[in-house]
Coordinates of C-alpha atoms in Angstrom, one line a residue:
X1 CA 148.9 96.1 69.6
X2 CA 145.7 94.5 70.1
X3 CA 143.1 96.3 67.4
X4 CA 140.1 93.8 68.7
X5 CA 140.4 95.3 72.2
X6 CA 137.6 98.2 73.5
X7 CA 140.5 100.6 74.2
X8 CA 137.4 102.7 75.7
X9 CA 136.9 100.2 78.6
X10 CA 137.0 102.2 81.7
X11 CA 139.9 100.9 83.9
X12 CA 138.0 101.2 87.4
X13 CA 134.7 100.1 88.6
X14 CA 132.1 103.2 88.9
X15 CA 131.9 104.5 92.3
X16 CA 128.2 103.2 92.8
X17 CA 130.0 99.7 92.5
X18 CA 133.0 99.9 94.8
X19 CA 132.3 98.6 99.0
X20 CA 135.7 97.4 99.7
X21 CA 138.7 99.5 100.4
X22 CA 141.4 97.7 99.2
X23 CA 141.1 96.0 95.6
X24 CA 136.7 97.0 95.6
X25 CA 136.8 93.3 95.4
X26 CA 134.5 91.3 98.5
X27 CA 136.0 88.3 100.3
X28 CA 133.9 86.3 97.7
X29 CA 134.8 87.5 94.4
X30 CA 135.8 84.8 91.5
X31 CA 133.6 82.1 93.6
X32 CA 133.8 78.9 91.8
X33 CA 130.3 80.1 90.1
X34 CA 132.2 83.2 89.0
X35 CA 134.8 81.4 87.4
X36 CA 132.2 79.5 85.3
X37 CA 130.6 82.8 84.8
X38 CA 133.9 84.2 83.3
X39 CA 134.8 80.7 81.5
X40 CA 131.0 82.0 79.8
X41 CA 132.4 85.0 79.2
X42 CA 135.2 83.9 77.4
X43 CA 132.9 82.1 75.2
X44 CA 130.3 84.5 74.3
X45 CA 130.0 86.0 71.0
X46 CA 129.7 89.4 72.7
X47 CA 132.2 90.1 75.3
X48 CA 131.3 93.6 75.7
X49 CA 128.0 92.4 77.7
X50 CA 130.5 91.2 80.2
X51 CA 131.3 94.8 81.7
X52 CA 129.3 98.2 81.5
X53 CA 130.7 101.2 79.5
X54 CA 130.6 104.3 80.9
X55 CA 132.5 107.8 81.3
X56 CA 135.2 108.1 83.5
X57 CA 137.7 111.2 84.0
X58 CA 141.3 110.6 85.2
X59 CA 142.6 113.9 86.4
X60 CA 143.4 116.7 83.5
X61 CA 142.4 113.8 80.8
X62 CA 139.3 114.0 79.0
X63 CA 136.0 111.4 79.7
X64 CA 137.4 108.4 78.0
X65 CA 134.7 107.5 75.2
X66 CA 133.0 104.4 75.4
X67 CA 131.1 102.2 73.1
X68 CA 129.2 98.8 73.1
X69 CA 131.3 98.2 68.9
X70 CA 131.1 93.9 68.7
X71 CA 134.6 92.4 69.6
X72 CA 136.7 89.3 68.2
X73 CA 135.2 89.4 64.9
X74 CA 138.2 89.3 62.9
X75 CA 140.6 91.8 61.4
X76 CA 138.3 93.5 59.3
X77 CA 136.9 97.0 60.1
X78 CA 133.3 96.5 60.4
X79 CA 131.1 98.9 58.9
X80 CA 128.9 100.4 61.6
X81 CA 132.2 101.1 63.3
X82 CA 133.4 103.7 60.8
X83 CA 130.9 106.1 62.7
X84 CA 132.2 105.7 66.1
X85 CA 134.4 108.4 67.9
X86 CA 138.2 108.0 67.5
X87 CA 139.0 107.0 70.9
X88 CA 136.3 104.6 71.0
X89 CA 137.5 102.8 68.0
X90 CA 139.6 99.4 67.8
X91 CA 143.6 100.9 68.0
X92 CA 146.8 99.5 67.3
X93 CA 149.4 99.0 69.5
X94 CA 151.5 102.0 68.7
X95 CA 148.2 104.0 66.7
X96 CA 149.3 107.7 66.5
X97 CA 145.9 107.8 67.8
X98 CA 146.1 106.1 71.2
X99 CA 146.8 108.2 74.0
X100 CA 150.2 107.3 74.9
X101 CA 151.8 106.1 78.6
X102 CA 153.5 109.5 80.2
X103 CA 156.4 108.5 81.2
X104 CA 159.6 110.5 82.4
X105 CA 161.6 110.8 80.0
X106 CA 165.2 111.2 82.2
X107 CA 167.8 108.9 81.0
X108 CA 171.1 108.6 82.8
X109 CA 173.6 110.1 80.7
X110 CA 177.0 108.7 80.8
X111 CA 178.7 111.3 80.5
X112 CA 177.9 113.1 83.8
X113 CA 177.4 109.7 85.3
X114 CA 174.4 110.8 87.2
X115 CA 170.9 108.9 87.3
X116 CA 167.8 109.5 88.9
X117 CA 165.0 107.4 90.7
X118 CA 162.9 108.0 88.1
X119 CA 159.0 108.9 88.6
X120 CA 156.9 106.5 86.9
X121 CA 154.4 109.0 85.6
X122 CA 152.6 111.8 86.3
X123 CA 149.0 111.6 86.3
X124 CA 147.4 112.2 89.9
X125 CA 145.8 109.2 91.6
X126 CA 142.9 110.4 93.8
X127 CA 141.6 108.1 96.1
X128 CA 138.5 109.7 96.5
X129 CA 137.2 108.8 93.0
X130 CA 138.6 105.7 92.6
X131 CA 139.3 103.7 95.6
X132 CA 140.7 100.5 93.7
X133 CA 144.1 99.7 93.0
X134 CA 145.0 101.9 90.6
X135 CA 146.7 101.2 87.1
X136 CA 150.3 101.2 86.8
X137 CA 150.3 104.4 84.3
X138 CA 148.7 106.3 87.2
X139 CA 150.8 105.6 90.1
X140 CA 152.3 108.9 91.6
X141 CA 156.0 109.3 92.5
X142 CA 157.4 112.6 93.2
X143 CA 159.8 114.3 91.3
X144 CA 163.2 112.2 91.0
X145 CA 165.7 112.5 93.3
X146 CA 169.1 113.1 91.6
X147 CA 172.0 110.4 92.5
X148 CA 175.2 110.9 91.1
X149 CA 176.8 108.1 90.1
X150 CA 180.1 106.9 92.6
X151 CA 183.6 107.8 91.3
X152 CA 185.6 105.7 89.9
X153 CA 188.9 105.9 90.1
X154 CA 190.5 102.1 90.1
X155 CA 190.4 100.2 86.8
X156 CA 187.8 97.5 88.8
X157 CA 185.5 100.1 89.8
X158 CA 185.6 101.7 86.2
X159 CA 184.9 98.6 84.5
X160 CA 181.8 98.1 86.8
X161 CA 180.1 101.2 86.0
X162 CA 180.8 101.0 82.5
X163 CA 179.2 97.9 82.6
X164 CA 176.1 99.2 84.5
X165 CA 175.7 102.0 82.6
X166 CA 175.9 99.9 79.4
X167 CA 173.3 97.4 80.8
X168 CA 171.1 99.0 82.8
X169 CA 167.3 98.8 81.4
X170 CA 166.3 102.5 79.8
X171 CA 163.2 104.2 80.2
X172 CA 161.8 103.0 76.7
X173 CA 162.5 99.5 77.9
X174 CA 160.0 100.1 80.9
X175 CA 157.5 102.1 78.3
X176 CA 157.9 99.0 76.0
X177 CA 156.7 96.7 78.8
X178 CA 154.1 99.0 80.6
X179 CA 152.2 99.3 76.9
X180 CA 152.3 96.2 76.9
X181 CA 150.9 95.8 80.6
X182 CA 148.4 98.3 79.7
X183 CA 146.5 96.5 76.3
X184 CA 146.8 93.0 78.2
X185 CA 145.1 94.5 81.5
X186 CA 142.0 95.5 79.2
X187 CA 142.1 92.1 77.7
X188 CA 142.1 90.2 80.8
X189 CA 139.0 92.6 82.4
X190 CA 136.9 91.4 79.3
X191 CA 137.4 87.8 81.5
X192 CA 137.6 89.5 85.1
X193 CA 136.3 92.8 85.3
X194 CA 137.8 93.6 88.5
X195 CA 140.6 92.2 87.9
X196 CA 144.1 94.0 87.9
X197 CA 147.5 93.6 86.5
X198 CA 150.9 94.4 88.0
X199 CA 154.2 94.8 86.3
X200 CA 156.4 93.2 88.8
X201 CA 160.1 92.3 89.0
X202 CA 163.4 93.4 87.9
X203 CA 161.7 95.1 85.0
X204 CA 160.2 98.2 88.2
X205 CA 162.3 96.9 91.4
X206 CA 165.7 99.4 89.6
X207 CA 167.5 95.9 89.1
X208 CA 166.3 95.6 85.2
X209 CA 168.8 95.5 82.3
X210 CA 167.8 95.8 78.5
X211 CA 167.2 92.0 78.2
X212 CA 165.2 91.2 81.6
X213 CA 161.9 89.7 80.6
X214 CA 159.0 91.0 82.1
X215 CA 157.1 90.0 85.1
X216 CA 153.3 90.4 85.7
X217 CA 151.3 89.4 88.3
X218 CA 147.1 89.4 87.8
X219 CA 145.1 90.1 90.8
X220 CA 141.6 88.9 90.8
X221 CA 141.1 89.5 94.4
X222 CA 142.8 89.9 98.4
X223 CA 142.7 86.7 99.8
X224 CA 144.4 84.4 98.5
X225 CA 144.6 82.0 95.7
X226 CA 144.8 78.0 95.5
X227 CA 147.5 77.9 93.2
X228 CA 147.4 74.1 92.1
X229 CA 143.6 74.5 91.7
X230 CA 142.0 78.0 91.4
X231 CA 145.2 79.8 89.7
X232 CA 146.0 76.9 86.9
X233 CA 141.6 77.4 85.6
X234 CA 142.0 81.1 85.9
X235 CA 145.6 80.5 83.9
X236 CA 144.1 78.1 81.9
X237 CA 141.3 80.8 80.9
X238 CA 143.8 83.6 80.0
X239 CA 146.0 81.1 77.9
X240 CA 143.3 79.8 76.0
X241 CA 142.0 83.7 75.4
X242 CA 145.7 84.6 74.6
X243 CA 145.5 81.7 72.2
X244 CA 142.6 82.1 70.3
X245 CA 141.9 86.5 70.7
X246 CA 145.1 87.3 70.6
X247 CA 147.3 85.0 68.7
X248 CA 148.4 87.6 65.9
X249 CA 149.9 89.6 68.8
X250 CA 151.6 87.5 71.3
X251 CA 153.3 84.1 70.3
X252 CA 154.1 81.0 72.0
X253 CA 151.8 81.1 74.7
X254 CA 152.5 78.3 77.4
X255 CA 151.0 77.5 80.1
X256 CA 153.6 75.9 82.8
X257 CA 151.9 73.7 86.0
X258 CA 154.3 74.3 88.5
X259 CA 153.8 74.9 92.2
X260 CA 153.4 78.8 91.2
X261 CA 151.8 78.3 87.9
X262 CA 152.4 80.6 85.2
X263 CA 151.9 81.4 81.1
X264 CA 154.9 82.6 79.5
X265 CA 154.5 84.5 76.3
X266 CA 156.1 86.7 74.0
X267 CA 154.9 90.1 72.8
X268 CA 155.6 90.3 69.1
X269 CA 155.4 94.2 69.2
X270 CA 157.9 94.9 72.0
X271 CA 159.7 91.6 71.6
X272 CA 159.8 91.1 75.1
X273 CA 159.0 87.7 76.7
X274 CA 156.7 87.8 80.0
X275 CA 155.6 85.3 82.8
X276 CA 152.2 85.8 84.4
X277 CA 151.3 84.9 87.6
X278 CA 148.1 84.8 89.7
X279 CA 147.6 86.9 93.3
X280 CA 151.4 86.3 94.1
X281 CA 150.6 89.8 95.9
X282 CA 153.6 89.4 97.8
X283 CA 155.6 90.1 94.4
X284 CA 154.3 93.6 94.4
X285 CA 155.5 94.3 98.1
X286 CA 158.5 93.4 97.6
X287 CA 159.3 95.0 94.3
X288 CA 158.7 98.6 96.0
X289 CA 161.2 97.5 99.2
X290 CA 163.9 96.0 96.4
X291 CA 162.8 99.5 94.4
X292 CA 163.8 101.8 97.7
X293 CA 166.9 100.0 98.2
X294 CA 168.0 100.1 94.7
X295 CA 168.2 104.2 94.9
X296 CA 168.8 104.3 98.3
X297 CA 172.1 104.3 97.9
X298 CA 174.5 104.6 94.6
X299 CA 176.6 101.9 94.9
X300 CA 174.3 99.1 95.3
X301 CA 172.6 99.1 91.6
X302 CA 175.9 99.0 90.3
X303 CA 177.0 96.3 92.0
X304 CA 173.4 94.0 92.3
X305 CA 174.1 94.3 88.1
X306 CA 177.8 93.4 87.7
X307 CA 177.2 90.4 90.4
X308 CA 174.2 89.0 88.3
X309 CA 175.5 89.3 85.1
X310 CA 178.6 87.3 86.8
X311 CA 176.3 84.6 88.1
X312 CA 174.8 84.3 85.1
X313 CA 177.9 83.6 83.4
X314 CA 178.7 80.9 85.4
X315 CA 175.4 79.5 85.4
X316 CA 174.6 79.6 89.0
X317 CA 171.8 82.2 88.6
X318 CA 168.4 80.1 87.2
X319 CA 166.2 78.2 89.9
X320 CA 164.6 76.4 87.4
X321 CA 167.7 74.6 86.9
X322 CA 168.3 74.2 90.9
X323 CA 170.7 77.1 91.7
X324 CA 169.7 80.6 92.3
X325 CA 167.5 83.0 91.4
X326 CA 167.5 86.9 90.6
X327 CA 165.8 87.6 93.8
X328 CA 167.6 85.4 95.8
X329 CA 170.8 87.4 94.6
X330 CA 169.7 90.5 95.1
X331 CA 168.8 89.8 99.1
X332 CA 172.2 88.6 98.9
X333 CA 173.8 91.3 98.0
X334 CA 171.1 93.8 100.1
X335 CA 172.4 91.5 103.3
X336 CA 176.2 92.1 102.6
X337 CA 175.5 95.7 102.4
X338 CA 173.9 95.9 105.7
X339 CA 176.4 93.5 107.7
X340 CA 179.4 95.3 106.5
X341 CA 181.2 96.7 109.9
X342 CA 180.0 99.8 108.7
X343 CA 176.7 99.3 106.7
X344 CA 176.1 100.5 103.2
X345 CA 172.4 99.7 104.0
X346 CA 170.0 99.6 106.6
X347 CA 167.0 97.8 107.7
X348 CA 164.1 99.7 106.1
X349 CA 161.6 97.4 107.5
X350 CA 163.1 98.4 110.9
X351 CA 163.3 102.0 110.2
X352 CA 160.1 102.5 108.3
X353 CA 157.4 99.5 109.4
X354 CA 154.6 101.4 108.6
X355 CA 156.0 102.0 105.2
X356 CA 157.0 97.9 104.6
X357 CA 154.6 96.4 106.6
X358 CA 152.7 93.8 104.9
X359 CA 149.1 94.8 106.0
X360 CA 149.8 98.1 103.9
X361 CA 146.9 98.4 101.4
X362 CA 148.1 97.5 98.1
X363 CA 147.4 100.6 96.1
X364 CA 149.2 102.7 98.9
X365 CA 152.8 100.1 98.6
X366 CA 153.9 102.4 95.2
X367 CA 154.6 105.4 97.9
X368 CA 156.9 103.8 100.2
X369 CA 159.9 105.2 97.6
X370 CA 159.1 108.1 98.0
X371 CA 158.9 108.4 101.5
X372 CA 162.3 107.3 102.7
X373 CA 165.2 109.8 101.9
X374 CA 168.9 109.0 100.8
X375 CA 170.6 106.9 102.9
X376 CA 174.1 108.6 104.2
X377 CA 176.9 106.1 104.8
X378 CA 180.1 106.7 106.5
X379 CA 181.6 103.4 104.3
X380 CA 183.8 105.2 101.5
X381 CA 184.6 101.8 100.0
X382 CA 184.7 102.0 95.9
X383 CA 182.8 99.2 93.7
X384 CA 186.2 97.3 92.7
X385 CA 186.6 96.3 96.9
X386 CA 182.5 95.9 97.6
X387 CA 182.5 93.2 94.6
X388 CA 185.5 91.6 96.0
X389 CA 184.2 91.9 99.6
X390 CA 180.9 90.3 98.8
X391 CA 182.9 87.1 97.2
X392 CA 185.0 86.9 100.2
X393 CA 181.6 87.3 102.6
X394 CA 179.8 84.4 100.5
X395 CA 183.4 82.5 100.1
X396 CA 184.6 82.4 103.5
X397 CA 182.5 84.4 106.4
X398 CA 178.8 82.9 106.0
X399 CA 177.8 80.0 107.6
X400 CA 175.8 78.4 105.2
X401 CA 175.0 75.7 107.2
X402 CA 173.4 77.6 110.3
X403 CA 172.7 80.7 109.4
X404 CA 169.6 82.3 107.8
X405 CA 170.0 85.5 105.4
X406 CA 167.6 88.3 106.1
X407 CA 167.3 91.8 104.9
X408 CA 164.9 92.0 107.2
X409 CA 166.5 91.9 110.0
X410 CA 170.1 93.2 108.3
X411 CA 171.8 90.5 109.9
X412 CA 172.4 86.7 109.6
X413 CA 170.1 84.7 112.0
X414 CA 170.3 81.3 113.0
X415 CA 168.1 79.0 111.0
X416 CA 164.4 78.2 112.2
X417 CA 163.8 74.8 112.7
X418 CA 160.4 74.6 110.4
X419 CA 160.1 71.9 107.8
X420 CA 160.6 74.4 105.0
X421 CA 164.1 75.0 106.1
X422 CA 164.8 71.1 107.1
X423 CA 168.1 69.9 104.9
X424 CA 167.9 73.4 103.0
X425 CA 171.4 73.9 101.6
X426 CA 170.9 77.8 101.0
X427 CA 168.6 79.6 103.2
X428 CA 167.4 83.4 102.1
X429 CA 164.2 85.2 103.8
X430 CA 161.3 86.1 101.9
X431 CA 161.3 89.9 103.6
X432 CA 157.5 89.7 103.8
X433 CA 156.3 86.4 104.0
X434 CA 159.5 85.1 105.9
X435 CA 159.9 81.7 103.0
X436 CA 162.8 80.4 101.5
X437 CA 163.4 82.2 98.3
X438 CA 167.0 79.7 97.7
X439 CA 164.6 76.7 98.3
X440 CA 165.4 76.0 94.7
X441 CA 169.0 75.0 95.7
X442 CA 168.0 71.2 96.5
X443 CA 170.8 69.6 95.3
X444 CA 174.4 69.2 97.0
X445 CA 176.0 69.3 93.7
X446 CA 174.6 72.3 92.7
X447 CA 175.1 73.8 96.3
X448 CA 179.0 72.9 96.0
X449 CA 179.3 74.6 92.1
X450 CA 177.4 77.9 94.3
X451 CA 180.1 77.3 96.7
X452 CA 183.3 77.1 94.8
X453 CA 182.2 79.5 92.1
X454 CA 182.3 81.9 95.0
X455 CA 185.7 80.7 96.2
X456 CA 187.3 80.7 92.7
X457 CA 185.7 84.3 91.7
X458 CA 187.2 85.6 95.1
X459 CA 190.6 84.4 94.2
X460 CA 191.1 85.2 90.5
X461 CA 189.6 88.9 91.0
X462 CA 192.0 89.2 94.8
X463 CA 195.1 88.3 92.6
X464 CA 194.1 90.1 89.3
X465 CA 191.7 93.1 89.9
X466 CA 190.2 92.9 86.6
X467 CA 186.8 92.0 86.4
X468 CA 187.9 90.2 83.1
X469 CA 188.9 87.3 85.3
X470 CA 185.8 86.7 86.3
X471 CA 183.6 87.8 83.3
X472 CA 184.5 88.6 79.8
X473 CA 182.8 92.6 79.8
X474 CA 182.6 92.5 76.5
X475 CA 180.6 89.3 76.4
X476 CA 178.5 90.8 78.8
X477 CA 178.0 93.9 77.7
X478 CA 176.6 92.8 73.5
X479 CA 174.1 90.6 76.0
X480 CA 172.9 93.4 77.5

């Protein structure tokens, strides 16, 4: 993908280097003189003097070979690089050469409706040699645990499965995105060295179709980050590298100053369109708790699909357009499944706090899934009367005007009385850092089209049972 990148780089700093436990990164790293430092770096005719190469063995693979070839000269091969080992040469994206992303290869089959929390991939992690966060191609899960799909018997329920399994992202969408992840990590060390990059999102949390766009978050180091001032120059540098290094491979780079700045991009390999973030660390927590949830159970992927692809249709599901957003929908639907009167879905922050507790060392949050066994529910109820009941719940039962929504707490709690959730019209907990994740919602007109959307959807589908009512399948299903 990228044939000017050191694909020999060593993805963790050398053991003599590391002091800190969690990221190997001191309270002080990226210091305003480090940023000039890597502005330099970005600059220099020889980015390679910007990190040292050396040998490094992951697990069963073989020392990863290293050399100091010049980079960003242009396309053409130079000639002193025709004698350097083959792993150590400049590779393609998809090079039959490069060592290629394990990843299990399980796909659901439709046939025997079954699908599986699948493990990411199997190299081993050891802590002991590398005490940093790891990469996401290295992250351990155990083997997958088996779910089979929930009957469906009703023409409702049918339809929503058919959808799901239609819809739902496959594992070569993930291996699109984490190559992608993986060539654009060793791009962005050549700036930060110690920096790391995080596939976030829908695209790892189970709630992915085939046409989510990728998240990524880049963490330079634990505490955090000014985002109107240290985030947009650290943005700022990437865009401009992604620009100028990189503009045969990704297109339409653009750098958006909002309150959570980002660069949205597209990779022209995979096609896929990404947003990049800075240190929004709680991303990663909560991806593994939305990631536990979503196989918890085997209703609730299912349905968290069906009900987004039916607010998208209706156009209530984009915060940058002041209704909602994928994550605020999700909680939405985790909360309904906890308050039934006999819950689909527990707490797992009450159940397992050391497991989702937020002072859980980052490069130990990608176990928690595999910690926590199924969840065994003594609510039969099929997918047709769970998508009706949640229209109902959202139509009818919540009060929007005093009541909070936490998964958290698996219950609806009265509002606090902070500035943050002053004249809120939609108020849904951050699990972790206890914000507004509906703050979006600012706007009574919008808040009313949530509101009777709800109402409407409730009716047509009581009265009907069809989820054709609601939203065209077929529509839905060629958009993936």
């Amino acid at each position: 993908m990228f044939p000017n990148s050191i694909l020999g780089r060593p993805p963790f700093t050398p053991n003599h280097q590391q002091h800190n436990n969690f990221f190997n990164l001191s309270p002080t790293v990226y210091s305003h003189q480090q940023l000039i430092d890597a502005q330099f770096n970005f600059q220099s005719a020889d980015l390679s003097r910007a990190v040292s190469l050396q040998q490094l063995t992951y697990g069963n693979v073989s020392p990863i070979q290293t050399s100091a070839s010049p980079l960003f000269r242009g396309r053409k091969r130079l000639s002193d690089e025709k004698s350097l080992p083959l792993d150590g040469k400049r590779q393609r994206f998809h090079s039959p050469h490069q060592e290629p992303t394990v990843v299990n290869q399980i796909v659901p089959l439709s046939g025997e409706r079954r699908y599986s929390m699948p493990p990411l991939f199997h190299t081993h992690y050891i802590p002991d040699t590398v005490r940093c966060v790891p990469p996401f191609r290295e992250i351990p899960f155990l083997e997958p645990r088996e779910i089979t799909l929930p009957e469906a018997k009703d023409k409702l329920s049918q339809q929503i499965l058919e959808l799901f399994e239609t819809c739902q992202q496959q594992i070569s969408d993930l291996k699109k995105k984490e190559l992608c992840r993986t060539q654009l990590q060793r791009e962005i060390q050549l700036l930060f060295p110690q920096s790391r990059l995080f596939l976030v999102g829908s695209s790892l949390n189970g709630f992915g179709t085939r046409s989510s766009d990728g998240d990524l978050c880049l963490v330079v180091k634990e505490e955090p980050v000014n985002q109107k001032t240290e985030a947009r120059h650290i943005l700022t540098l990437v865009h401009k590298h992604f620009c100028t290094r990189l503009s045969g491979y990704i297109e339409r780079p653009q750098l958006i100053r909002a309150k959570v700045p980002i660069v949205k991009f597209r990779d022209k390999v995979s096609c896929v369109e990404f947003d990049l973030n800075v240190n929004n660390i709680v991303g990663i927590r909560n991806t593994f708790l939305l990631r536990t949830y979503a196989y918890l159970e085997n209703r609730v992927r299912p349905l968290v699909l069906v009900i987004k692809k039916w607010a998208s249709h209706h156009q209530i599901n984009d915060a940058s357009r002041g209704t909602l957003s994928s994550y605020s929908l999700v909680l939405m639907v985790l909360h309904y499944l906890q308050t039934l009167p006999e819950p689909i879905l527990p707490s797992l922050q009450k159940i397992y706090p050391e497991s989702f507790s937020p002072a859980v060392q980052l490069h130990l949050v990608h176990q928690a899934p595999c910690n926590v066994p199924p969840y065994l529910s003594k609510n039969e109820s099929n997918l047709g009367d769970l998508l009706l009941g949640f229209l109902k719940y959202y139509a009818t039962e919540f009060d929007w005007n005093s009541q909070m929504i936490s998964v958290r707490e698996a219950k609806a709690i009265p509002r606090p009385d902070g500035i943050e959730w002053r004249n809120k019209f939609i108020c849904v907990e951050e699990p972790f850092d206890g914000t507004n994740t509906a703050r979006a919602v600012h706007e009574k007109q919008k808040f009313d089209m949530i509101k009777d959307q709800f109402l409407k959807s409730w009716h047509r589908l009581k009265n009907k049972r069809d989820l054709n009512s609601i939203l065209p399948v077929r529509a839905a299903i060629q958009k993936r």
